Amino acid sequence: MKLDTSGLESFPSLILHGNDVAGEISAPPSFDLPNSNDFDGFLKEAIQMVKPAKGTTTLAFIFKEGVMVAADSRASMGGYISSQSVKKIIEINPYMLGTMAGGAADCQFWHRNLGIKCRLHELANKRRISVTGASKLLANILYSYRGMGLSVGTMIAGWDETGPGLYYVDSEGGRLKGTRFSVGSGSPYAYGVLDSGYKYDMSIEEASELARRAIYHATFRDGASGGVASVYYVGPTGWKKLSGDDVGELHYHYNPVTPSTTVEQEMVDAAAA
Amino acid sequence: MECVFGLVGNGFAIVVADTSAVHSILVHKSNEDKIMFLDSHKLIAASGEPGDRVQFTEYIQKNVALYQFRNGIPLTTAAAANFTRGELATALRKNPYSVNILLAGYDKETGPSLYYIDYIATLHKLEKGAFGYGSYFSLSMMDRHFHSGMSVEEAIDLVDKCILEIRSRLVVAPPNFVIKIVDKDGAREYAWRESVKDTPASA
């Protein structure tokens, strides 16, 4: 639908007749508007399209000692922060963790359901399910609900007979095996810090510091992430929560306020009127 | 955007696929293998939506294996291609799969073959084919330099030319590619062409 911009023309159409070059230079500016009734909405949509959805920051990576999993704890409804203390790292069973990004209810319910299926597998087969198997179960379930509006972006992290395992599973049906993932609106920020600081040979302390740092930097830049940065470690004996630090306090921990001896501006009393 | 292309040479068929798993502007992974072994002498290179790609190709792979169990002999490449097309066509007007497939195989009687199957269940037997934005560059390169009965070295040279062209001309060019080959000795991975190396998981 091309909007009628004739009303914007400020000079008479007489000028347009005559020699072509002059006509082109003096022609009134006009442009094709996109085919929609709501142009502002379209513009907003275009920006939203590129920004990853799912207001949160979660990350997980495999390193020499096992898997490190970290997440923020903010829940937002549009511009309103509905909670600063959401548990986004879900304990599926004592040796497997899942992270939550997307719809809170969807993630909680399906992770709980996955925990049930994993336990049933253990009872039926007399052995623990592998991380590969657990992630495939979840991926198949989510695939069957494709297009029905589920919003789940999760990572399944665990330790099984083959060692540490990490899978990314989402509600579009995708399932990826990998060594480093970050999911959520803050994930691009977290990736930057995570990728540059990552080494396979890290100690548990170094890895937890890297995870915490990446979450902190993401919460600093992303409005939909914040609250508490929780860090969990999954090792051969199962998972263990390592830390949960408020990101506001972390900010001053990483950027200490130094009292300066020189004063920038000094307030002087105004001269008596 | 995902780039998949392939060609048939003298007693072999080659398929190449990019290896990035992308979600909007984020690259989640740059070593995702999109070429699956359908059986010992068949390769299926797929591009499309992440869930569909894996689920559909695994479904075809398991059904091809089932046929072999039931009947004692493997399917020919033509039969596997027609089966795949049939499944896509059946699902098309109800619950379509958005997957584009290049199926390459080697049969003892008929030699190497390449089948182009797109997401709306079009089936063509071709000597060279391509999908994705990369096809704009690789198709013409292949048209220009391909000739029937190329040797492995000539074919890999052509593949490298195509990859180079995609890397230099496509705005969101994928950094890494995997090349797989199928001939009388079976289907196997030939090489990776990496320009961005992921930190390896274990030493």
Coordinates of N, CA and C in Angstrom, one line a residue, chain B residues 105-188:
Chain B
G105 N 24.4 -41.5 -3.4 CA 24.7 -43.0 -3.1 C 25.4 -43.7 -4.2
Y106 N 25.9 -44.9 -3.8 CA 26.6 -45.7 -4.8 C 26.0 -47.1 -4.8
D107 N 25.5 -47.5 -6.0 CA 25.0 -48.8 -6.2 C 25.9 -49.6 -7.0
K108 N 26.1 -50.9 -6.7 CA 27.0 -51.8 -7.5 C 26.6 -51.8 -9.0
E109 N 25.3 -51.9 -9.2 CA 24.9 -52.1 -10.6 C 24.9 -50.8 -11.4
T110 N 24.5 -49.7 -10.8 CA 24.3 -48.4 -11.5 C 25.4 -47.3 -11.2
G111 N 26.2 -47.6 -10.2 CA 27.3 -46.6 -10.0 C 26.8 -45.5 -9.1
P112 N 27.5 -44.3 -9.1 CA 27.1 -43.2 -8.2 C 25.9 -42.5 -8.7
S113 N 25.1 -41.9 -7.8 CA 24.0 -41.0 -8.2 C 23.7 -40.0 -7.2
L114 N 23.1 -38.9 -7.6 CA 22.8 -37.8 -6.8 C 21.3 -37.4 -7.0
Y115 N 20.6 -37.2 -5.9 CA 19.2 -36.9 -6.0 C 18.9 -35.6 -5.3
Y116 N 18.2 -34.7 -6.0 CA 17.8 -33.4 -5.4 C 16.4 -33.5 -4.9
I117 N 16.1 -33.3 -3.6 CA 14.7 -33.4 -3.1 C 14.5 -32.1 -2.3
D118 N 13.6 -31.3 -2.8 CA 13.4 -30.0 -2.0 C 12.2 -30.1 -1.1
Y119 N 11.9 -29.1 -0.4 CA 11.0 -29.2 0.8 C 9.5 -29.4 0.3
I120 N 9.2 -29.1 -1.0 CA 7.9 -29.4 -1.4 C 7.8 -30.7 -2.2
A121 N 8.8 -31.6 -1.9 CA 8.8 -32.9 -2.5 C 9.0 -33.0 -4.0
T122 N 9.9 -32.1 -4.5 CA 10.3 -32.2 -5.9 C 11.5 -33.2 -5.9
L123 N 11.5 -34.1 -6.9 CA 12.6 -35.0 -7.0 C 13.2 -35.0 -8.3
H124 N 14.6 -34.8 -8.3 CA 15.3 -34.8 -9.6 C 16.6 -35.6 -9.4
K125 N 16.9 -36.4 -10.4 CA 18.2 -37.1 -10.4 C 19.1 -36.2 -11.2
L126 N 20.2 -35.8 -10.6 CA 21.1 -34.8 -11.2 C 22.5 -35.2 -11.1
E127 N 23.4 -34.5 -11.9 CA 24.8 -34.7 -11.7 C 25.4 -33.7 -10.8
K128 N 24.8 -32.5 -10.7 CA 25.2 -31.5 -9.7 C 24.0 -30.7 -9.2
G129 N 24.0 -30.4 -7.9 CA 22.9 -29.7 -7.4 C 23.3 -28.9 -6.2
A130 N 22.5 -27.9 -5.8 CA 22.8 -27.1 -4.6 C 21.6 -26.4 -4.0
F131 N 21.7 -26.1 -2.7 CA 20.5 -25.5 -2.0 C 21.1 -24.3 -1.2
G132 N 20.2 -23.4 -0.9 CA 20.5 -22.2 -0.1 C 21.1 -21.1 -0.8
Y133 N 21.5 -20.0 -0.1 CA 22.1 -18.8 -0.7 C 23.4 -19.2 -1.4
G134 N 24.1 -20.2 -0.9 CA 25.3 -20.6 -1.5 C 25.1 -21.1 -2.9
S135 N 23.9 -21.6 -3.2 CA 23.7 -22.1 -4.6 C 23.8 -21.1 -5.6
Y136 N 23.6 -19.8 -5.3 CA 23.7 -18.7 -6.3 C 25.1 -18.7 -6.8
F137 N 26.1 -19.1 -6.0 CA 27.5 -19.0 -6.4 C 28.0 -20.4 -6.9
S138 N 27.6 -21.4 -6.2 CA 28.1 -22.7 -6.5 C 27.6 -23.3 -7.8
L139 N 26.3 -23.1 -8.1 CA 25.7 -23.6 -9.3 C 26.4 -23.2 -10.6
S140 N 26.6 -21.9 -10.7 CA 27.3 -21.4 -11.9 C 28.7 -21.9 -11.9
M141 N 29.4 -21.9 -10.8 CA 30.8 -22.4 -10.8 C 30.8 -23.9 -11.3
M142 N 29.8 -24.7 -10.8 CA 29.8 -26.1 -11.2 C 29.4 -26.2 -12.7
D143 N 28.5 -25.4 -13.1 CA 28.1 -25.4 -14.5 C 29.3 -25.2 -15.4
R144 N 30.1 -24.2 -15.0 CA 31.3 -23.8 -15.8 C 32.4 -24.9 -15.8
H145 N 32.7 -25.4 -14.7 CA 33.9 -26.3 -14.6 C 33.6 -27.8 -14.5
F146 N 32.3 -28.2 -14.4 CA 32.0 -29.6 -14.3 C 32.1 -30.3 -15.6
H147 N 32.6 -31.5 -15.6 CA 32.4 -32.3 -16.8 C 32.2 -33.8 -16.3
S148 N 31.5 -34.6 -17.1 CA 31.2 -35.9 -16.7 C 32.4 -36.7 -16.4
G149 N 32.4 -37.5 -15.4 CA 33.5 -38.4 -15.1 C 34.8 -37.7 -14.5
M150 N 34.6 -36.8 -13.6 CA 35.7 -36.1 -13.0 C 36.4 -37.0 -12.0
S151 N 37.7 -36.8 -11.8 CA 38.4 -37.6 -10.8 C 38.2 -36.9 -9.5
V152 N 38.6 -37.6 -8.4 CA 38.4 -37.1 -7.1 C 39.1 -35.8 -6.9
E153 N 40.4 -35.7 -7.4 CA 41.2 -34.5 -7.3 C 40.5 -33.3 -8.0
E154 N 40.0 -33.6 -9.2 CA 39.3 -32.5 -10.0 C 38.1 -32.0 -9.2
A155 N 37.3 -33.0 -8.7 CA 36.1 -32.7 -8.0 C 36.3 -31.9 -6.7
I156 N 37.4 -32.3 -6.0 CA 37.7 -31.5 -4.7 C 38.2 -30.1 -5.1
D157 N 38.9 -30.0 -6.2 CA 39.3 -28.7 -6.6 C 38.1 -27.8 -6.9
L158 N 37.1 -28.4 -7.6 CA 35.9 -27.6 -7.9 C 35.2 -27.2 -6.7
V159 N 35.1 -28.2 -5.7 CA 34.4 -27.9 -4.4 C 35.1 -26.8 -3.7
D160 N 36.5 -26.8 -3.7 CA 37.2 -25.7 -3.0 C 37.0 -24.4 -3.7
K161 N 36.9 -24.4 -5.1 CA 36.6 -23.2 -5.8 C 35.2 -22.6 -5.3
C162 N 34.2 -23.5 -5.2 CA 32.9 -23.1 -4.8 C 32.9 -22.5 -3.4
I163 N 33.6 -23.2 -2.5 CA 33.7 -22.7 -1.1 C 34.3 -21.4 -1.0
L164 N 35.4 -21.2 -1.8 CA 36.1 -19.9 -1.8 C 35.1 -18.8 -2.3
E165 N 34.4 -19.1 -3.4 CA 33.5 -18.1 -3.9 C 32.4 -17.8 -2.9
I166 N 31.8 -18.8 -2.2 CA 30.8 -18.5 -1.2 C 31.4 -17.7 -0.1
R167 N 32.6 -18.0 0.4 CA 33.2 -17.3 1.5 C 33.4 -15.8 1.1
S168 N 33.8 -15.6 -0.2 CA 34.2 -14.2 -0.5 C 33.0 -13.4 -0.9
R169 N 31.9 -14.0 -1.4 CA 30.8 -13.2 -2.0 C 29.5 -13.2 -1.1
L170 N 29.3 -14.2 -0.3 CA 28.1 -14.2 0.5 C 28.2 -13.4 1.8
V171 N 27.3 -12.5 2.0 CA 27.4 -11.6 3.2 C 27.5 -12.3 4.5
V172 N 26.6 -13.3 4.7 CA 26.7 -14.1 5.9 C 27.2 -15.5 5.6
A173 N 28.5 -15.5 5.1 CA 29.0 -16.8 4.7 C 29.4 -17.6 5.9
P174 N 29.0 -18.9 5.8 CA 29.4 -19.8 7.0 C 30.9 -20.0 6.9
P175 N 31.6 -20.1 8.1 CA 33.0 -20.2 8.1 C 33.5 -21.6 7.8
N176 N 32.8 -22.6 8.2 CA 33.3 -24.0 8.1 C 32.4 -24.9 7.2
F177 N 33.1 -25.8 6.5 CA 32.3 -26.7 5.6 C 32.8 -28.2 5.9
V178 N 32.0 -29.1 5.7 CA 32.4 -30.5 5.7 C 32.1 -31.2 4.4
I179 N 33.1 -32.0 4.0 CA 33.0 -32.7 2.7 C 32.9 -34.2 2.9
K180 N 31.9 -34.8 2.3 CA 31.8 -36.3 2.5 C 31.7 -36.9 1.1
I181 N 32.2 -38.1 1.0 CA 32.3 -38.8 -0.3 C 31.7 -40.2 -0.2
V182 N 31.1 -40.7 -1.3 CA 30.6 -42.1 -1.3 C 31.0 -42.7 -2.6
D183 N 31.7 -43.9 -2.5 CA 32.1 -44.6 -3.7 C 31.9 -46.1 -3.4
K184 N 32.6 -46.9 -4.2 CA 32.4 -48.4 -4.1 C 32.8 -48.9 -2.7
D185 N 33.7 -48.1 -2.0 CA 34.2 -48.6 -0.7 C 33.3 -48.0 0.4
G186 N 32.2 -47.3 0.1 CA 31.3 -46.9 1.1 C 31.3 -45.4 1.3
A187 N 30.5 -44.9 2.2 CA 30.4 -43.5 2.5 C 31.3 -43.1 3.6
R188 N 32.0 -42.0 3.5 CA 32.9 -41.6 4.6 C 33.1 -40.1 4.5

